[in-house]
Amino acid sequence: MATVLAVVALAGCTDAGGLEITNETDARIEVNVDDDVTYVEANGGIIYLDLGCTDGDVVVTLEDGTVLTVGGPVCPPDRIVVRKGGAELVTPEPET
């Protein structure tokens, strides 16, 4: 089993809102957010409504057993995008 670490340091996470996780792989993934384990189908997604910032890391396990860790806290409006072999924290572009 391979372990991949995606560490992102965020300071001052206080935004309430929904945490979005998008699965862009061709297989179901397991997502662990604050000890709440959820499965996200291939090419699907999930939004944790009104979660605000996570208490800690977000851990994603791919179908092949690869474990991806996004260092927390993770705060909206940032979202996590899972692609083959990696997880990326995406910050939306500011609206103009």
Short mmCIF file of C-alpha atoms in Angstrom, two decimals:
data_model
loop_
_atom_site.label_atom_id
_atom_site.label_comp_id
_atom_site.label_asym_id
_atom_site.label_seq_id
_atom_site.Cartn_x
_atom_site.Cartn_y
_atom_site.Cartn_z
CA MET A 1 0.00 0.00 0.00
CA ALA A 2 1.37 3.39 -0.99
CA THR A 3 0.94 6.46 1.17
CA VAL A 4 0.90 9.93 -0.33
CA LEU A 5 0.91 13.05 1.79
CA ALA A 6 -0.59 16.27 0.51
CA VAL A 7 0.04 18.87 3.18
CA VAL A 8 -1.53 22.28 3.00
CA ALA A 9 -1.17 24.74 5.85
CA LEU A 10 -4.09 27.09 6.36
CA ALA A 11 -4.14 29.77 9.00
CA GLY A 12 -7.21 31.46 10.38
CA CYS A 13 -9.83 29.03 9.11
CA THR A 14 -13.12 30.35 10.41
CA ASP A 15 -15.48 30.23 7.42
CA ALA A 16 -18.70 28.35 8.02
CA GLY A 17 -20.08 26.69 4.96
CA GLY A 18 -19.99 23.47 3.01
CA LEU A 19 -16.82 21.50 2.44
CA GLU A 20 -16.82 20.07 -1.08
CA ILE A 21 -14.91 16.95 -2.13
CA THR A 22 -14.87 15.95 -5.80
CA ASN A 23 -13.85 12.48 -6.99
CA GLU A 24 -12.47 12.65 -10.54
CA THR A 25 -11.28 9.03 -10.53
CA ASP A 26 -12.96 6.04 -12.17
CA ALA A 27 -13.47 4.25 -8.83
CA ARG A 28 -15.20 4.80 -5.51
CA ILE A 29 -13.12 6.45 -2.78
CA GLU A 30 -13.38 6.52 1.00
CA VAL A 31 -13.29 9.94 2.68
CA ASN A 32 -12.66 10.47 6.39
CA VAL A 33 -13.54 13.96 7.64
CA ASP A 34 -13.31 14.37 11.42
CA ASP A 35 -13.86 10.61 11.94
CA ASP A 36 -16.95 10.65 9.68
CA VAL A 37 -16.30 8.05 6.96
CA THR A 38 -18.19 8.46 3.68
CA TYR A 39 -17.86 6.82 0.27
CA VAL A 40 -17.89 8.93 -2.89
CA GLU A 41 -18.71 7.17 -6.13
CA ALA A 42 -16.53 7.39 -9.26
CA ASN A 43 -16.75 10.81 -10.92
CA GLY A 44 -18.97 12.03 -8.10
CA GLY A 45 -18.76 14.35 -5.16
CA ILE A 46 -20.01 15.23 -1.73
CA ILE A 47 -20.69 18.45 0.17
CA TYR A 48 -20.59 18.50 3.95
CA LEU A 49 -23.17 21.25 4.53
CA ASP A 50 -22.49 23.82 7.26
CA LEU A 51 -19.38 21.95 8.39
CA GLY A 52 -17.13 24.98 8.34
CA CYS A 53 -13.50 24.05 8.90
CA THR A 54 -12.48 20.48 9.63
CA ASP A 55 -11.04 19.74 13.05
CA GLY A 56 -8.04 18.01 11.49
CA ASP A 57 -6.75 16.33 8.36
CA VAL A 58 -8.97 14.91 5.62
CA VAL A 59 -7.96 11.36 4.70
CA VAL A 60 -8.90 9.86 1.34
CA THR A 61 -8.38 6.17 0.55
CA LEU A 62 -8.34 5.20 -3.12
CA GLU A 63 -9.65 1.87 -4.42
CA ASP A 64 -6.11 0.47 -4.65
CA GLY A 65 -5.46 1.23 -0.96
CA THR A 66 -3.44 4.39 -1.55
CA VAL A 67 -3.98 6.80 1.36
CA LEU A 68 -3.98 10.53 0.62
CA THR A 69 -3.89 13.03 3.47
CA VAL A 70 -4.81 16.68 3.07
CA GLY A 71 -3.43 18.51 6.09
CA GLY A 72 -6.11 20.31 8.04
CA PRO A 73 -7.87 22.21 9.02
CA VAL A 74 -9.51 22.47 5.61
CA CYS A 75 -11.96 25.37 5.28
CA PRO A 76 -14.60 26.39 2.75
CA PRO A 77 -14.62 27.81 0.17
CA ASP A 78 -11.54 25.66 -0.54
CA ARG A 79 -12.43 22.25 -1.91
CA ILE A 80 -10.62 18.96 -2.29
CA VAL A 81 -10.30 17.41 -5.75
CA VAL A 82 -9.20 13.78 -5.92
CA ARG A 83 -7.55 12.64 -9.13
CA LYS A 84 -5.65 9.47 -10.00
CA GLY A 85 -2.84 9.22 -7.47
CA GLY A 86 -3.38 12.55 -5.74
CA ALA A 87 -5.58 14.97 -3.84
CA GLU A 88 -5.40 18.70 -4.41
CA LEU A 89 -6.76 21.56 -2.35
CA VAL A 90 -8.35 24.06 -4.73
CA THR A 91 -9.05 27.67 -3.78
CA PRO A 92 -11.70 29.35 -5.93
CA GLU A 93 -10.79 32.43 -7.91
CA PRO A 94 -12.15 35.64 -6.37
CA GLU A 95 -15.21 37.01 -8.13
CA THR A 96 -14.65 40.31 -9.87
#
